[in-house]
């Protein structure tokens, strides 16, 4: 598999209902989801460079997940790739540069919502993970404390790779606007995380300008009529 093949593969995800939870607040809530498409792999460094011309990652390799990218960087990548493929960009930037709106009718690339992310990660399973951790994820116990090329572990039942481990993934959603303002949701755990962080339900948060070497993203698209 080369990087371009990895990034051309989008998985059709069926409609469904997912129940999310937050350990900090002990809150649970359910979300109904329409069908959508999501990338089988996190965005690779080769594809990020192809679309943006940039190589932000500290550890470089064509098929390694891109990291060192902020939420804002990920949103701009989505719009740039949409433009390259003649699709309607999913995001509109405010004139003041501080705000971003999503066009729900657009057919372009976008970040998954966290409900979409968890629904796709679980792939119809109900346990904390869709398989034995060492077989499906790069985490602190088996990664040699470094990233690995995408697709090196077993996929989930719907054909998604690396949803757990390797790099955390940005989602579209605000984490908790009343408490954390503009902080956005991260999901999935990373190569330096202990096993308890690599679970389908775990939520993490960070500022949309935050960049670090264990955070990347994968892309999604709405199913439009």
Coordinates of C-alpha atoms in Angstrom, one line a residue:
X1 CA 0.0 0.0 0.0
X2 CA 1.4 3.4 -0.9
X3 CA 0.3 6.7 0.7
X4 CA -1.9 7.8 -2.1
X5 CA -3.8 4.5 -2.1
X6 CA -4.3 4.8 1.7
X7 CA -5.7 8.3 1.4
X8 CA -8.1 7.5 -1.5
X9 CA -10.0 4.9 0.5
X10 CA -13.2 6.2 2.1
X11 CA -15.4 3.8 4.1
X12 CA -19.2 4.0 3.8
X13 CA -20.6 4.2 7.3
X14 CA -24.2 3.3 7.9
X15 CA -26.7 5.4 9.8
X16 CA -26.9 4.6 13.5
X17 CA -27.2 5.8 17.1
X18 CA -24.2 6.2 19.4
X19 CA -24.1 7.0 23.1
X20 CA -21.2 9.2 24.2
X21 CA -20.0 9.7 27.7
X22 CA -17.7 12.1 29.6
X23 CA -15.9 10.8 32.8
X24 CA -15.3 14.3 34.1
X25 CA -18.9 15.3 34.2
X26 CA -20.4 11.8 34.4
X27 CA -22.7 12.8 31.6
X28 CA -24.0 10.6 28.8
X29 CA -25.9 11.6 25.7
X30 CA -27.1 9.9 22.5
X31 CA -26.7 11.1 18.9
X32 CA -28.6 9.9 15.9
X33 CA -26.4 9.8 12.8
X34 CA -27.2 9.8 9.1
X35 CA -24.9 7.8 6.7
X36 CA -21.5 9.3 6.0
X37 CA -18.1 8.4 4.7
X38 CA -14.8 8.4 6.6
X39 CA -11.2 7.7 5.7
X40 CA -9.9 4.2 6.3
X41 CA -6.6 5.8 7.6
X42 CA -5.4 8.9 9.3
X43 CA -4.1 11.5 6.9
X44 CA -0.5 10.6 5.9
X45 CA 2.4 13.0 5.7
X46 CA 2.7 12.4 1.9
X47 CA -1.0 13.3 1.3
X48 CA -0.7 16.4 3.6
X49 CA 2.3 17.6 1.6
X50 CA 0.6 16.9 -1.7
X51 CA -2.4 19.0 -0.7
X52 CA -0.7 21.8 1.3
X53 CA 3.0 21.7 0.4
X54 CA 3.8 21.4 4.1
X55 CA 5.7 18.8 6.1
X56 CA 5.0 19.8 9.7
X57 CA 5.8 16.5 11.4
X58 CA 8.8 16.1 13.6
X59 CA 9.4 12.5 12.6
X60 CA 9.0 12.3 8.8
X61 CA 7.9 9.5 6.5
X62 CA 5.5 9.3 3.6
X63 CA 3.2 6.8 5.2
X64 CA 3.5 8.0 8.8
X65 CA 0.4 9.9 10.1
X66 CA 0.8 13.6 9.8
X67 CA 1.3 15.1 13.2
X68 CA 2.2 18.5 14.6
X69 CA -1.0 19.8 13.0
X70 CA -3.6 22.0 14.8
X71 CA -7.3 21.7 14.5
X72 CA -7.2 24.8 12.4
X73 CA -4.6 23.2 10.1
X74 CA -6.8 20.2 9.7
X75 CA -9.8 22.3 8.8
X76 CA -7.7 24.1 6.2
X77 CA -6.5 20.8 4.8
X78 CA -10.1 19.7 4.3
X79 CA -11.0 22.8 2.3
X80 CA -7.8 22.6 0.3
X81 CA -8.4 19.0 -0.7
X82 CA -12.0 19.8 -1.5
X83 CA -10.9 22.6 -3.9
X84 CA -8.3 20.3 -5.6
X85 CA -11.0 17.7 -6.3
X86 CA -13.7 20.2 -7.4
X87 CA -15.9 19.7 -4.3
X88 CA -17.8 22.3 -2.3
X89 CA -15.6 23.2 0.7
X90 CA -17.3 22.3 4.0
X91 CA -15.9 25.3 6.0
X92 CA -16.4 29.0 5.7
X93 CA -14.0 31.3 7.6
X94 CA -15.3 34.5 9.1
X95 CA -13.9 37.7 7.8
X96 CA -12.3 38.5 11.1
X97 CA -10.4 35.3 11.0
X98 CA -11.6 34.1 14.4
X99 CA -14.6 32.0 13.4
X100 CA -15.4 29.0 11.3
X101 CA -18.8 27.7 10.2
X102 CA -19.6 24.4 8.6
X103 CA -21.8 24.1 5.5
X104 CA -23.9 21.0 6.2
X105 CA -24.9 20.8 2.6
X106 CA -21.4 20.7 1.2
X107 CA -20.0 17.6 -0.4
X108 CA -16.4 18.4 0.4
X109 CA -14.0 16.9 3.0
X110 CA -14.4 17.7 6.7
X111 CA -13.5 16.5 10.1
X112 CA -15.8 13.9 11.6
X113 CA -18.0 14.9 14.5
X114 CA -17.0 13.1 17.7
X115 CA -20.2 11.1 17.5
X116 CA -19.3 10.1 13.9
X117 CA -15.8 9.2 15.1
X118 CA -17.0 7.0 17.9
X119 CA -19.6 5.3 15.8
X120 CA -17.0 4.5 13.1
X121 CA -14.4 3.4 15.6
X122 CA -16.8 1.0 17.4
X123 CA -18.0 -0.4 14.0
X124 CA -21.0 -2.1 15.7
X125 CA -19.0 -3.4 18.7
X126 CA -19.9 -2.6 22.3
X127 CA -16.7 -3.1 24.2
X128 CA -14.1 -0.5 25.0
X129 CA -12.1 -1.7 22.0
X130 CA -13.0 -3.6 18.8
X131 CA -10.2 -6.2 19.4
X132 CA -7.2 -7.0 21.5
X133 CA -5.2 -3.8 22.0
X134 CA -1.8 -5.0 20.8
X135 CA -3.4 -6.4 17.6
X136 CA -5.3 -3.2 16.7
X137 CA -3.3 -0.2 18.1
X138 CA 0.2 1.3 18.6
X139 CA 0.3 2.5 22.2
X140 CA 3.0 3.0 24.8
X141 CA 3.3 -0.7 25.6
X142 CA 4.3 -1.7 22.0
X143 CA 5.2 1.4 20.0
X144 CA 8.8 1.7 21.1
X145 CA 7.7 5.2 21.9
X146 CA 7.4 6.3 18.3
X147 CA 4.8 6.6 15.5
X148 CA 4.3 3.8 13.0
X149 CA 3.1 3.8 9.4
X150 CA -0.7 3.8 8.9
X151 CA -2.4 0.4 8.4
X152 CA 0.2 -1.6 10.4
X153 CA -2.4 -3.1 12.8
X154 CA -5.6 -5.0 12.2
X155 CA -8.6 -2.9 11.1
X156 CA -12.0 -2.7 12.8
X157 CA -14.9 -4.7 11.4
X158 CA -15.8 -1.8 9.0
X159 CA -12.3 -1.5 7.6
X160 CA -10.9 1.5 9.6
X161 CA -7.3 1.4 10.7
X162 CA -5.5 3.2 13.6
X163 CA -8.7 4.7 15.1
X164 CA -7.1 3.7 18.4
X165 CA -3.4 4.5 19.1
X166 CA -0.7 5.9 16.8
X167 CA -2.0 9.5 16.9
X168 CA -4.9 11.2 18.5
X169 CA -7.4 12.6 16.0
X170 CA -9.1 16.0 15.9
X171 CA -12.9 16.1 15.7
X172 CA -15.1 19.0 14.7
X173 CA -16.8 19.5 18.1
X174 CA -16.2 21.9 20.9
X175 CA -15.3 19.9 24.0
X176 CA -17.4 22.0 26.5
X177 CA -17.9 25.6 25.5
X178 CA -19.1 26.8 28.9
X179 CA -16.0 25.5 30.7
X180 CA -13.3 25.3 28.0
X181 CA -14.3 27.9 25.4
X182 CA -13.0 27.1 22.0
X183 CA -11.2 23.8 22.9
X184 CA -11.9 21.0 20.5
X185 CA -12.3 17.3 20.9
X186 CA -9.5 14.8 20.4
X187 CA -10.2 11.0 20.2
X188 CA -8.4 7.7 20.0
X189 CA -5.2 7.8 22.0
X190 CA -1.7 7.9 20.7
X191 CA 1.6 6.1 20.5
X192 CA 2.8 7.5 23.8
X193 CA -0.4 6.7 25.7
X194 CA -1.1 4.0 28.3
X195 CA -3.7 1.4 27.4
X196 CA -6.5 3.1 29.3
X197 CA -6.4 6.1 27.0
X198 CA -6.8 3.9 23.9
X199 CA -10.5 3.2 24.2
X200 CA -13.4 4.1 21.9
X201 CA -15.1 6.3 24.6
X202 CA -12.1 8.4 25.8
X203 CA -12.3 12.1 25.2
X204 CA -9.5 14.6 25.3
X205 CA -9.5 18.3 24.6
X206 CA -7.1 21.0 23.3
X207 CA -7.0 24.5 22.0
X208 CA -7.6 24.7 18.2
X209 CA -4.1 26.1 17.6
X210 CA -2.3 23.4 19.6
X211 CA 0.3 21.3 17.8
X212 CA 2.2 18.3 19.2
X213 CA 3.8 15.1 17.9
X214 CA 1.0 12.7 18.8
X215 CA -2.0 14.5 17.3
X216 CA -3.2 14.1 13.7
X217 CA -6.6 13.7 12.0
X218 CA -8.7 11.7 9.5
X219 CA -11.2 13.1 7.1
X220 CA -14.9 12.5 6.5
X221 CA -17.5 13.5 3.9
X222 CA -21.3 13.8 4.2
X223 CA -23.5 11.7 2.0
X224 CA -25.3 14.3 -0.1
X225 CA -28.3 13.8 -2.4

